[in-house]
Coordinates of N, CA, C and O in Angstrom, one line a residue:
X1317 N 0.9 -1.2 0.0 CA 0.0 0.0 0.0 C 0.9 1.2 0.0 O 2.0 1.1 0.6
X1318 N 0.5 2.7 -0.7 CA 0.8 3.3 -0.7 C 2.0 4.1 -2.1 O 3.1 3.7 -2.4
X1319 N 1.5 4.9 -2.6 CA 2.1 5.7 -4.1 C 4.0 5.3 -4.2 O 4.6 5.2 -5.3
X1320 N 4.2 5.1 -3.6 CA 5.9 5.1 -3.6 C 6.4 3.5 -3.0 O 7.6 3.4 -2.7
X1321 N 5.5 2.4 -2.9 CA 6.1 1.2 -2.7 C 5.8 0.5 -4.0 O 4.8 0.6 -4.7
X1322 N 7.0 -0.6 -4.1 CA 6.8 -1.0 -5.4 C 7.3 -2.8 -4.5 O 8.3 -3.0 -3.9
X1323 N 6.4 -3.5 -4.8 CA 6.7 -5.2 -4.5 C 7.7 -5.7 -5.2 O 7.6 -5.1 -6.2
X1324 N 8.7 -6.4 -5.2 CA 9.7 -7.2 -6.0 C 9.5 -8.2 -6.1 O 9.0 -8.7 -5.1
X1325 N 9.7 -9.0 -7.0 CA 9.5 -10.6 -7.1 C 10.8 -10.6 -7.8 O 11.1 -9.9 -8.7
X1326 N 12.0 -12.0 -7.0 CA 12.6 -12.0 -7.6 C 13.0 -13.3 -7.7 O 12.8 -13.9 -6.7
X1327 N 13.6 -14.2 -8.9 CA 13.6 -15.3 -9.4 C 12.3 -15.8 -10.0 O 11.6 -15.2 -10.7
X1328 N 12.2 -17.0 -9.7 CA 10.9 -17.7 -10.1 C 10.1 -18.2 -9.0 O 10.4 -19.0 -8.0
X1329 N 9.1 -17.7 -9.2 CA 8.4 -18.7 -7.9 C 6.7 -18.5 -7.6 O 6.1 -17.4 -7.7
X1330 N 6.3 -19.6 -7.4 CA 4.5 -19.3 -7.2 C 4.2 -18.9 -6.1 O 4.7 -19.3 -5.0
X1331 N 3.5 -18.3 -6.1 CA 2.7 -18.5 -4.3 C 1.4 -18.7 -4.2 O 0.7 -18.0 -3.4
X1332 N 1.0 -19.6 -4.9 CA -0.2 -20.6 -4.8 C -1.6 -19.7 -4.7 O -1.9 -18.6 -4.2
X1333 N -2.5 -20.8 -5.7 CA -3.5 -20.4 -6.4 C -4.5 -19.4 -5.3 O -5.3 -18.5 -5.5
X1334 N -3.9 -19.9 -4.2 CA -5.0 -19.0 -2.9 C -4.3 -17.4 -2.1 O -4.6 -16.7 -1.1
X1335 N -3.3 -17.2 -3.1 CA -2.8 -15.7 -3.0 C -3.5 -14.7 -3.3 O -4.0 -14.9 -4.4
X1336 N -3.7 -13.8 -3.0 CA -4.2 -12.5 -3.3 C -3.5 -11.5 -3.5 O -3.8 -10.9 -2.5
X1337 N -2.6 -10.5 -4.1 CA -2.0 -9.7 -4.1 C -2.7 -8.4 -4.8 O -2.8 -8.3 -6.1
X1338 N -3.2 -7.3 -3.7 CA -3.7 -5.9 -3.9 C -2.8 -5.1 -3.9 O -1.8 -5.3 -3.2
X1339 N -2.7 -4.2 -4.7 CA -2.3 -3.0 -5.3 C -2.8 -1.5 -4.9 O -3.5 -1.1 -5.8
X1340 N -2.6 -0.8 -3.9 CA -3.4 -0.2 -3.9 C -2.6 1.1 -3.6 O -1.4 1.0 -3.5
X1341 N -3.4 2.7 -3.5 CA -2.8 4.0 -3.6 C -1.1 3.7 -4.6 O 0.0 3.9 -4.3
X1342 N -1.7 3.1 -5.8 CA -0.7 3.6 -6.9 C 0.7 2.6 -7.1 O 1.5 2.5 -8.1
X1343 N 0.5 1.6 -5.6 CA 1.7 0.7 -5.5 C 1.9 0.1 -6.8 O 1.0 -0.2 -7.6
X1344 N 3.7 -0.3 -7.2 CA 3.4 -1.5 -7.9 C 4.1 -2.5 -7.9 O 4.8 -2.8 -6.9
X1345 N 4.0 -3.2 -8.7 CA 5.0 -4.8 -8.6 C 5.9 -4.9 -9.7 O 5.7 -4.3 -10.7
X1346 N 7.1 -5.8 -9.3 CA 8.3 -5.5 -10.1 C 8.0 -7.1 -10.0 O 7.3 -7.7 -9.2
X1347 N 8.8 -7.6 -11.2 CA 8.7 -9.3 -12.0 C 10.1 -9.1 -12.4 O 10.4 -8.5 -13.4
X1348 N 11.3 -9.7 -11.4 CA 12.3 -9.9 -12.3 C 12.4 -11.2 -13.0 O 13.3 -11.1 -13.9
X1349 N 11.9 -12.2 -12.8 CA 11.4 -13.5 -13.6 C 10.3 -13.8 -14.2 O 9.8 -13.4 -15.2
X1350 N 9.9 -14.7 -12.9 CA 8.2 -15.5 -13.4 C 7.9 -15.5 -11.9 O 8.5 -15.9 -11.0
X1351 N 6.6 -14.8 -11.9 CA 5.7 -14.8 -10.2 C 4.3 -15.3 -11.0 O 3.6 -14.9 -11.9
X1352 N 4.3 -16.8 -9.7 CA 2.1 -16.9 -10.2 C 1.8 -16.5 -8.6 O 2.3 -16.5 -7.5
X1353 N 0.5 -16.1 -9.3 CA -0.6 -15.4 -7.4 C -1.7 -15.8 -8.8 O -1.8 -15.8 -10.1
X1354 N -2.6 -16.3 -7.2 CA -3.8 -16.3 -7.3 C -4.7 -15.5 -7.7 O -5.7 -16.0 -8.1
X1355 N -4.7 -14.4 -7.8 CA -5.5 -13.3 -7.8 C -4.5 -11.9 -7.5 O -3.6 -11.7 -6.7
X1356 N -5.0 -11.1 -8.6 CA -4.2 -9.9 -8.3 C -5.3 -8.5 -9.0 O -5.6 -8.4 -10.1
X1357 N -5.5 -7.6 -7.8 CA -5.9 -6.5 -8.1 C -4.9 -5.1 -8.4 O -3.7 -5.2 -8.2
X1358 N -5.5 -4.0 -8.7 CA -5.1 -2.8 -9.3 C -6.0 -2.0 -8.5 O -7.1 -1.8 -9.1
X1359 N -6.0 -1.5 -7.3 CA -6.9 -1.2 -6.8 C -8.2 -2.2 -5.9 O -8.0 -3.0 -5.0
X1360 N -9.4 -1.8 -6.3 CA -10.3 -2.9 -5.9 C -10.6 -3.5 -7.6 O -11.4 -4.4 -7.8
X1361 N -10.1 -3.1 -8.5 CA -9.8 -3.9 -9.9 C -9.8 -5.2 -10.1 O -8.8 -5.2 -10.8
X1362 N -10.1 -6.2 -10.1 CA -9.7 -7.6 -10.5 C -9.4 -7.7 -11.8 O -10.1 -7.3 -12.7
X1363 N -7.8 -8.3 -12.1 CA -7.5 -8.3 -13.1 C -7.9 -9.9 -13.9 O -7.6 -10.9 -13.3
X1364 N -8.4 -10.0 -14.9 CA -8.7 -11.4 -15.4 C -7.8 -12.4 -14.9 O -7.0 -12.2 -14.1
X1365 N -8.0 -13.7 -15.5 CA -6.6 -14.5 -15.3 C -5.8 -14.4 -16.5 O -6.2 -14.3 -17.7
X1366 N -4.8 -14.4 -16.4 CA -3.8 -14.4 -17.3 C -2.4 -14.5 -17.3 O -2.0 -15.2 -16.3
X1367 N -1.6 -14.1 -18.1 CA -0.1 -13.6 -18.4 C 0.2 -12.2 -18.5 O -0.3 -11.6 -19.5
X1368 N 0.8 -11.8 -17.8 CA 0.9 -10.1 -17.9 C 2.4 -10.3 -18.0 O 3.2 -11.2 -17.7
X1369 N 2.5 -9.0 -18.5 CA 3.7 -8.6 -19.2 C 4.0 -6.8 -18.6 O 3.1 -5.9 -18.5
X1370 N 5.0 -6.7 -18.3 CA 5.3 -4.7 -18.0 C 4.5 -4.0 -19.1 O 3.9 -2.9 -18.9
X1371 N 4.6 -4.7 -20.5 CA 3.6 -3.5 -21.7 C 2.2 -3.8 -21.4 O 1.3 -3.0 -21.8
X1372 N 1.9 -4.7 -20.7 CA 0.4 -5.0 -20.5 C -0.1 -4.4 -19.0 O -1.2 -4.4 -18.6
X1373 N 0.7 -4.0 -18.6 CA 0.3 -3.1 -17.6 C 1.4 -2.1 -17.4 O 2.4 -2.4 -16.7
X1374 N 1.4 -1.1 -17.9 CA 2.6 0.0 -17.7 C 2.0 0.8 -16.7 O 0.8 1.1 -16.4
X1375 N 3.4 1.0 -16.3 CA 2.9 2.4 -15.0 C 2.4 1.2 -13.7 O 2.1 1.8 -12.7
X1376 N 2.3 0.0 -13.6 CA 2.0 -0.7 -12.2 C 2.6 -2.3 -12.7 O 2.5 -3.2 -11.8
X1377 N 3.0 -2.6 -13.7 CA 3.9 -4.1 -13.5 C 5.4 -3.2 -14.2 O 5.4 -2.4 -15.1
X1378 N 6.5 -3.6 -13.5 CA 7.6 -3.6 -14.4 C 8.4 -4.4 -14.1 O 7.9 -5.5 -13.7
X1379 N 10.1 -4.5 -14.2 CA 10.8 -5.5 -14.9 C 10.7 -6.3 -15.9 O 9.6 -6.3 -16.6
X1380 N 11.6 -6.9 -16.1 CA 11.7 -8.3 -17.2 C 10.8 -9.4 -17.1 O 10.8 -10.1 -18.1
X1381 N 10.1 -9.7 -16.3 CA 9.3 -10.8 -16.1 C 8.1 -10.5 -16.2 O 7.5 -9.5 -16.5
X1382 N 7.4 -12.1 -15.9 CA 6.0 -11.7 -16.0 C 5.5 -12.6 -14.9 O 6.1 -13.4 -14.2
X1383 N 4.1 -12.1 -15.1 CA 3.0 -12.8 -13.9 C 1.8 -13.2 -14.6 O 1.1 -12.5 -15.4
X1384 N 1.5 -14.4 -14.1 CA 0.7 -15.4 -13.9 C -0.3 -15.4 -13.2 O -0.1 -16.0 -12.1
X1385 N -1.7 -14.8 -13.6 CA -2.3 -14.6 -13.0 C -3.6 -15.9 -12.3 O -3.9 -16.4 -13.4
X1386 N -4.2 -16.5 -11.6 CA -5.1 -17.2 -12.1 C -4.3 -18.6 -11.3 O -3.4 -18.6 -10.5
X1387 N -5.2 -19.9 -11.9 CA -4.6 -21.0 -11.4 C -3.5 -21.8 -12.1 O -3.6 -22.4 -13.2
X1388 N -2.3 -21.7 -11.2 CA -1.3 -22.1 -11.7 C -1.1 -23.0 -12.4 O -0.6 -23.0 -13.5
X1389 N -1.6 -24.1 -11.8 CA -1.8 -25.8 -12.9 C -2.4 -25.6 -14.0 O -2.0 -26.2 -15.0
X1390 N -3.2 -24.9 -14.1 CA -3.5 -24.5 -15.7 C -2.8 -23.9 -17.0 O -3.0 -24.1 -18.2
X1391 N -1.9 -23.2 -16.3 CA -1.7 -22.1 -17.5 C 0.2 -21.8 -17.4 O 0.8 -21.0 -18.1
X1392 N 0.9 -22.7 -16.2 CA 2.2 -23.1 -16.5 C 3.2 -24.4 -16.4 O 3.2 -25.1 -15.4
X1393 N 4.0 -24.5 -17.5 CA 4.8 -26.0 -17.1 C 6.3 -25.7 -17.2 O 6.9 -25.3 -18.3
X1394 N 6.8 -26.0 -16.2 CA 8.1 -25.7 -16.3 C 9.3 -26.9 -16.6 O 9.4 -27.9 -16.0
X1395 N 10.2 -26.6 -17.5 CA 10.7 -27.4 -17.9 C 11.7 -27.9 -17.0 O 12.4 -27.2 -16.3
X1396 N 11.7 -29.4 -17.1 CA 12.7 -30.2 -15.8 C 14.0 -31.4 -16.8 O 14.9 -32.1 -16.4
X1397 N 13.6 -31.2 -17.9 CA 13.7 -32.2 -18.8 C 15.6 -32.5 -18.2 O 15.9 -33.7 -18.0
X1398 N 16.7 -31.3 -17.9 CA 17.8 -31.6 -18.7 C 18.4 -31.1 -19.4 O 17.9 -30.0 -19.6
X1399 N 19.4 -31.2 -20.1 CA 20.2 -30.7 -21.1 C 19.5 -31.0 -22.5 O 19.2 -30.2 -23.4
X1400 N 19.0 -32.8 -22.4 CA 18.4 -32.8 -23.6 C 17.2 -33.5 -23.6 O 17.0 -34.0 -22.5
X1401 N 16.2 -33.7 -24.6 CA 15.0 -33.7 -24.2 C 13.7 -33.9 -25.2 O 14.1 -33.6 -26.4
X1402 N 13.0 -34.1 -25.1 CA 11.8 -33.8 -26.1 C 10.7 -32.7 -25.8 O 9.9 -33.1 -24.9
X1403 N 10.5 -31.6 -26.3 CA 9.4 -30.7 -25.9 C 8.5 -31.2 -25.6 O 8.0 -30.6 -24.5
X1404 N 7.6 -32.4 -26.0 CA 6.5 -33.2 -26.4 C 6.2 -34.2 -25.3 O 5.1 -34.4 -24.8
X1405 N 7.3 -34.8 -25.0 CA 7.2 -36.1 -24.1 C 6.9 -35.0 -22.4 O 7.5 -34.0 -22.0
X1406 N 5.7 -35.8 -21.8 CA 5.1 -34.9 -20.3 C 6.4 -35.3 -19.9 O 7.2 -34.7 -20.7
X1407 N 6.9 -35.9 -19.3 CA 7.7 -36.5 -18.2 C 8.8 -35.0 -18.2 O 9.5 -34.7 -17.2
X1408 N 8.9 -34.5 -19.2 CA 10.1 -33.4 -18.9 C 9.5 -32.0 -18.4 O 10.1 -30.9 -18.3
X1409 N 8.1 -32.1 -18.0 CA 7.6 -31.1 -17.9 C 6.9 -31.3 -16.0 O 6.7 -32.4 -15.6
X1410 N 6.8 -30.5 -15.5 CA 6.2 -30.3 -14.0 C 4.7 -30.5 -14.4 O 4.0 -31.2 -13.6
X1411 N 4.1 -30.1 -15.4 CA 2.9 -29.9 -15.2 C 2.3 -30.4 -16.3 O 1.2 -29.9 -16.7
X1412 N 2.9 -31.6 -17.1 CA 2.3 -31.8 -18.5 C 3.2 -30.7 -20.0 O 3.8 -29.7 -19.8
X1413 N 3.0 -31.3 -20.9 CA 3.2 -30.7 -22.1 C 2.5 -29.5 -22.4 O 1.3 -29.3 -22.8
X1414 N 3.4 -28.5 -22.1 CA 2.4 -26.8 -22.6 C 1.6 -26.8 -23.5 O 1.9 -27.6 -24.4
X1415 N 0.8 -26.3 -23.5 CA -0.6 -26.8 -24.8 C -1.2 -24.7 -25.2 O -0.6 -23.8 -24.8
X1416 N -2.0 -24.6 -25.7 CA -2.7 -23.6 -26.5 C -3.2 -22.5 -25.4 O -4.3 -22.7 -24.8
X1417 N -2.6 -21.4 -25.1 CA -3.0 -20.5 -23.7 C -1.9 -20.6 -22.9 O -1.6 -19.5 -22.4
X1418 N -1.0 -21.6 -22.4 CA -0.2 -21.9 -21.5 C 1.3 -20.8 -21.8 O 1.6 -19.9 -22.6
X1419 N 1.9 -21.3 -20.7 CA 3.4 -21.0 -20.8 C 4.6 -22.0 -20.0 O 4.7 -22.4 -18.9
X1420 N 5.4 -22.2 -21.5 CA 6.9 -22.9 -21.3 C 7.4 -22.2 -20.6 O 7.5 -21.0 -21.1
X1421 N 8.2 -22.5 -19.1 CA 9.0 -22.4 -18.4 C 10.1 -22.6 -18.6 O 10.4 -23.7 -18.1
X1422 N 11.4 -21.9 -19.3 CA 12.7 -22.9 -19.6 C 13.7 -22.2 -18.5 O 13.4 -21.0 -18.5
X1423 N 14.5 -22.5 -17.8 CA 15.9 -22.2 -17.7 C 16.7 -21.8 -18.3 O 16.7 -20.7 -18.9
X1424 N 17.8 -22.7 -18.3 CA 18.9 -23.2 -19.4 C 18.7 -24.6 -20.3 O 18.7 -25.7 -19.7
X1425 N 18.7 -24.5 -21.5 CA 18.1 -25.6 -21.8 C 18.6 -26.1 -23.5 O 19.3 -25.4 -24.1
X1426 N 18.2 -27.3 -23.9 CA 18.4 -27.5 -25.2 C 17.7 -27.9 -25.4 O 17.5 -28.7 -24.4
X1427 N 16.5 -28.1 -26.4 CA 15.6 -29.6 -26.8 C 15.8 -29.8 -27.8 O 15.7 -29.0 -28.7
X1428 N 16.2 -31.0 -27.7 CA 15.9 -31.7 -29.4 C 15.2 -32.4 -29.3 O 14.6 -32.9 -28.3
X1429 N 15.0 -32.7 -31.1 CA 13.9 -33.6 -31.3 C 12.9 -33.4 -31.0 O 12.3 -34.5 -30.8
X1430 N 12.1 -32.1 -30.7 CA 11.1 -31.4 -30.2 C 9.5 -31.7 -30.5 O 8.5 -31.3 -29.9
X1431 N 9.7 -32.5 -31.7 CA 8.7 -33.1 -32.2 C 7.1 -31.8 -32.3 O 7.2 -30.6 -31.8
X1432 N 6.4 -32.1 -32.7 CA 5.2 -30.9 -33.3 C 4.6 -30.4 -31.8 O 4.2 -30.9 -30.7
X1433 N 4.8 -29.1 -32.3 CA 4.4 -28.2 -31.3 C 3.2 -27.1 -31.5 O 3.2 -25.9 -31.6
X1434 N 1.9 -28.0 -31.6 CA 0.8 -27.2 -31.5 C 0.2 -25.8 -31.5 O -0.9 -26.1 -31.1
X1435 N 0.3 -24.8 -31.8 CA 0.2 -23.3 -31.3 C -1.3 -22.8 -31.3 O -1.5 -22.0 -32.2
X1436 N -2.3 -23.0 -30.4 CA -3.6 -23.0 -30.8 C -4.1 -21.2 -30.7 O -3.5 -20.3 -30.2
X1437 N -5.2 -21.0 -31.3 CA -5.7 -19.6 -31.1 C -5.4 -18.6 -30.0 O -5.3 -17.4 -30.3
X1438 N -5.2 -18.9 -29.0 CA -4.8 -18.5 -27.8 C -3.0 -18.5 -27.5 O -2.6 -18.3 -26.4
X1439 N -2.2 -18.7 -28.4 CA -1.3 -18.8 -28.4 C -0.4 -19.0 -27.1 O -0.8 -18.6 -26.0
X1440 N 1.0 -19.9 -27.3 CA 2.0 -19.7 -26.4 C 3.3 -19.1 -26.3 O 4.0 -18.7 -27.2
X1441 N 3.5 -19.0 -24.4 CA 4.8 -17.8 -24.5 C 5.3 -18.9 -24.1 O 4.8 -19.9 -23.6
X1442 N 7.0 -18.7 -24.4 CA 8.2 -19.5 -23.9 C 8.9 -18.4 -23.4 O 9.3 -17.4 -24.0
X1443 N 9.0 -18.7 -21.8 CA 9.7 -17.6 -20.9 C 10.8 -18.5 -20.7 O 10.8 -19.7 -20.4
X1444 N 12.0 -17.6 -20.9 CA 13.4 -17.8 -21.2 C 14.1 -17.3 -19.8 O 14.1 -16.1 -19.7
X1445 N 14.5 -18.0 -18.9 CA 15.6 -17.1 -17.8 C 16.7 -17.2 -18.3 O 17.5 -16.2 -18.2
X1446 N 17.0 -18.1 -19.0 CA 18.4 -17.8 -19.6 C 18.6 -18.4 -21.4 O 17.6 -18.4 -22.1
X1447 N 19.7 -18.6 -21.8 CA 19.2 -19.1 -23.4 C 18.6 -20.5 -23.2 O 18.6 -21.4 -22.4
X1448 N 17.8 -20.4 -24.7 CA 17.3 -21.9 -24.7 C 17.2 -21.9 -26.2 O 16.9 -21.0 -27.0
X1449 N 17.6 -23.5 -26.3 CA 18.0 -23.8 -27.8 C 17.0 -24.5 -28.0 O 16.6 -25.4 -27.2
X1450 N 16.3 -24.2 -29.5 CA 15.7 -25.1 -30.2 C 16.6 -25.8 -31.4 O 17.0 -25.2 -32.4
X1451 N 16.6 -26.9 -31.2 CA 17.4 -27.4 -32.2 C 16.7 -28.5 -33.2 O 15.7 -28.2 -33.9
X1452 N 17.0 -29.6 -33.2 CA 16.5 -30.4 -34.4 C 15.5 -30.9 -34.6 O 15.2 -31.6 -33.6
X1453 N 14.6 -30.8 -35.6 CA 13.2 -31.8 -36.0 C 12.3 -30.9 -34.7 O 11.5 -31.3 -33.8
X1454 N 12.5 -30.0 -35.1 CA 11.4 -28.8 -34.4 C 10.2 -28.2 -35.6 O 10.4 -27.5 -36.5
X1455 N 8.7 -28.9 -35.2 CA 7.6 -28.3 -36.2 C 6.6 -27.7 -35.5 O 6.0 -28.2 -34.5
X1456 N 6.5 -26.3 -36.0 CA 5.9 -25.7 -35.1 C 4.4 -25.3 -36.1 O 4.4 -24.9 -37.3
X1457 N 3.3 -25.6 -35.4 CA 2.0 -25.1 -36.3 C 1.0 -24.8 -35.6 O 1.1 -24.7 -34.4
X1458 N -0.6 -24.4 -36.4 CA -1.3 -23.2 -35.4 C -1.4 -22.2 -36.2 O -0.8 -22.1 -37.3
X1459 N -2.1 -21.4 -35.8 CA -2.8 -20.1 -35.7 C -2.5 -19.1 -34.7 O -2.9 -17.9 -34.9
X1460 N -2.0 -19.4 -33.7 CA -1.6 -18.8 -33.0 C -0.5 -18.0 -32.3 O 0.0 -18.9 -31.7
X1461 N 0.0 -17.1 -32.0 CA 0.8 -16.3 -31.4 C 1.9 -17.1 -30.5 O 1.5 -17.3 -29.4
X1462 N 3.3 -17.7 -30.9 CA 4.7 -18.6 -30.1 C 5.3 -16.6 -29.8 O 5.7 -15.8 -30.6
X1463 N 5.1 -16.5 -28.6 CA 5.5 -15.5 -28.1 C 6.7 -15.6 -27.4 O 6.7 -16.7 -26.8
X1464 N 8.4 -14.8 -27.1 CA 9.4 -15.3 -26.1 C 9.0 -14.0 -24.9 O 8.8 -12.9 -25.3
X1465 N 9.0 -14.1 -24.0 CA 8.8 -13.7 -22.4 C 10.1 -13.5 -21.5 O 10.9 -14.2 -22.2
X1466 N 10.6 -13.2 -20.9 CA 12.1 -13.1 -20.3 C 13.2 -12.5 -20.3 O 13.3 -11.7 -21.3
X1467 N 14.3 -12.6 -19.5 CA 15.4 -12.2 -20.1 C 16.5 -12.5 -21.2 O 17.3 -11.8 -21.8
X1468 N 15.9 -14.5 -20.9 CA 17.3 -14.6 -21.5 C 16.4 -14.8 -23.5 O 15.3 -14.3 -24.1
X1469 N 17.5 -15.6 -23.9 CA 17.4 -15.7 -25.5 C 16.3 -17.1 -26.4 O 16.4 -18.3 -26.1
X1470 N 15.7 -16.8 -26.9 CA 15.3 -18.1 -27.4 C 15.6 -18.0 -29.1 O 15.3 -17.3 -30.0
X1471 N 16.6 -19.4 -29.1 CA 17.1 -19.7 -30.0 C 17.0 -20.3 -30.9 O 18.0 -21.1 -30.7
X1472 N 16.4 -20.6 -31.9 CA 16.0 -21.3 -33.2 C 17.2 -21.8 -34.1 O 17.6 -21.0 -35.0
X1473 N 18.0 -23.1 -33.9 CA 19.1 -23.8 -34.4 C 18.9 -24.2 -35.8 O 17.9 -24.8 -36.0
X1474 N 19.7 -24.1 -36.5 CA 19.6 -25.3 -38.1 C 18.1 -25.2 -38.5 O 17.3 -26.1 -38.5
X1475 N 17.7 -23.3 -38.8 CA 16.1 -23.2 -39.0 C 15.8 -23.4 -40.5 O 15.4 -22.5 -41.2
X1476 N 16.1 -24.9 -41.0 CA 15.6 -25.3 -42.2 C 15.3 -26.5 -42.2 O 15.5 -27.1 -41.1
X1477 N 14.7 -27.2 -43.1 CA 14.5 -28.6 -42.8 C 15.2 -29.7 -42.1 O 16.3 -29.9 -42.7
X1478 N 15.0 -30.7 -41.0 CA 13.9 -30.2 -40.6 C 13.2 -29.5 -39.7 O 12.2 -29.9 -39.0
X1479 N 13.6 -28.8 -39.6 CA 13.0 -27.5 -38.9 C 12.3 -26.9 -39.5 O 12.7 -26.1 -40.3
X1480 N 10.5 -27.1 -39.3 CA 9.9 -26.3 -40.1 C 8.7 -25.6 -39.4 O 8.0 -26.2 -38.6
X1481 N 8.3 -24.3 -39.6 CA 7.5 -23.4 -38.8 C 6.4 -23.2 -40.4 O 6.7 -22.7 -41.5
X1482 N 5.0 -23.7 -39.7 CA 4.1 -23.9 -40.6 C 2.7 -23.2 -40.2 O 2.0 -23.2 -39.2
X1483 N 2.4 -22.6 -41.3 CA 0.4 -22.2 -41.3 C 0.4 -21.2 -40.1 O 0.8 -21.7 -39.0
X1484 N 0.1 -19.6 -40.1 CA -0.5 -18.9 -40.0 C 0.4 -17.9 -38.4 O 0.4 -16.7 -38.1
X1485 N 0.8 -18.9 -38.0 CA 1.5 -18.3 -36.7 C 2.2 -16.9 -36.9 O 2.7 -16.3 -37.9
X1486 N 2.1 -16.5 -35.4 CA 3.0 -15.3 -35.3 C 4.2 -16.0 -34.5 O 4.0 -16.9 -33.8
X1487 N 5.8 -15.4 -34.9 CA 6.5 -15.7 -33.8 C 7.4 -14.1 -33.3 O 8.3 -13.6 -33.9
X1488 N 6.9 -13.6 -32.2 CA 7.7 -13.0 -31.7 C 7.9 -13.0 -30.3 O 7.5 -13.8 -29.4
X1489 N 8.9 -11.3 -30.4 CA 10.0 -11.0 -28.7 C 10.9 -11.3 -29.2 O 11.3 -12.0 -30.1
X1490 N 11.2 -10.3 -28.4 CA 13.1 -9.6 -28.1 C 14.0 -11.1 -28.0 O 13.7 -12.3 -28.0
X1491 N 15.2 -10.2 -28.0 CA 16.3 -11.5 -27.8 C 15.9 -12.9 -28.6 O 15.9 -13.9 -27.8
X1492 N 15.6 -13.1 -29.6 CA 15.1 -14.4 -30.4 C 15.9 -14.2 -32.1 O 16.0 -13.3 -33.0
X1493 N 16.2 -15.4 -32.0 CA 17.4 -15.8 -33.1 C 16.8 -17.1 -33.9 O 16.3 -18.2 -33.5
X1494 N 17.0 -16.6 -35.3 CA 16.5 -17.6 -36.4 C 18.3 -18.3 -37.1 O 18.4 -17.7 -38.2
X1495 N 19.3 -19.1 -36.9 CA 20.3 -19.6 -37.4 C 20.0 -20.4 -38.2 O 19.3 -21.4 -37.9
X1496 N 20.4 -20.3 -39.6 CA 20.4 -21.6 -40.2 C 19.4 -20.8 -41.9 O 19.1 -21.5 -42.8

């Protein structure tokens, strides 16, 4: 509370779907990673559920990160996979295979063999803490918005066959590299 405090979130980390975090006389919140809360106001505001971003709320979210609004099991999976990996196979994932609305959690990372990557109307973000390589037999398809989120880099390896980005998608965000 109050015009001149601003919250920090720093690293990654949830604080469970039964959080509430109010905002109020002008406060704001800083995201230097990834923060999920249960619920978050702007005032007596309830903000939807979602993914917010500092451009999605200027003037009361900043830093590099974002926030997760809403119920966490839903809408993030964080990657556990490894050095190497399949995007696709759950087991490398905390919460299941990211699907259409969600968001990839990467660290440091490489996947290969990434096998088809969905992108449905609702599009997904890949939040980057540090680089993450996409590298071989990566097919990406959809209609929807492959967004990068974070600080660090997301990197698209040997981006020719077979690496192929197919039908209608958008892909953007900073720091993101097409090689090949």
């Amino acid at each position: 509370k109050g015009a001149k405090t601003t919250l920090v979130f720093e690293g990654m980390r949830c604080l469970g779907d039964a959080t509430v975090v109010k905002l109020l006389d002008g406060a704001q919140v800083k995201a230097d990673r990834f923060v999920c809360v249960g619920r978050l106001f702007i005032g007596e505001q309830e903000l939807p559920a979602g993914i917010y971003g500092a451009g999605d709320l200027p003037g009361t979210l900043g830093g590099v990160g974002m926030i997760c609004v809403g119920p966490v099991a839903e809408s993030v999976s964080t990657w556990r996979g490894g050095s190497l990996g399949d995007w696709t196979v759950e087991a490398n994932w905390d919460n299941g295979v990211p699907t259409n609305g969600q968001v990839a959690v990467f660290n440091s990372a490489t996947v290969v063999n990434a096998g088809t990557v969905d992108i449905g109307s609702d599009g997904l973000t890949v939040f980057c803490g540090e680089t993450v390589c996409i590298a071989t037999n990566a097919t990406f398809t959809g209609v929807g918005r492959l967004t990068k989120g974070g600080t660090g880099i997301l990197r698209f390896e040997n981006w020719f066959a077979p690496n192929t980005y197919v039908g209608g998608t958008e892909l953007l965000g900073g720091a993101l590299y097409l090689d090949g």
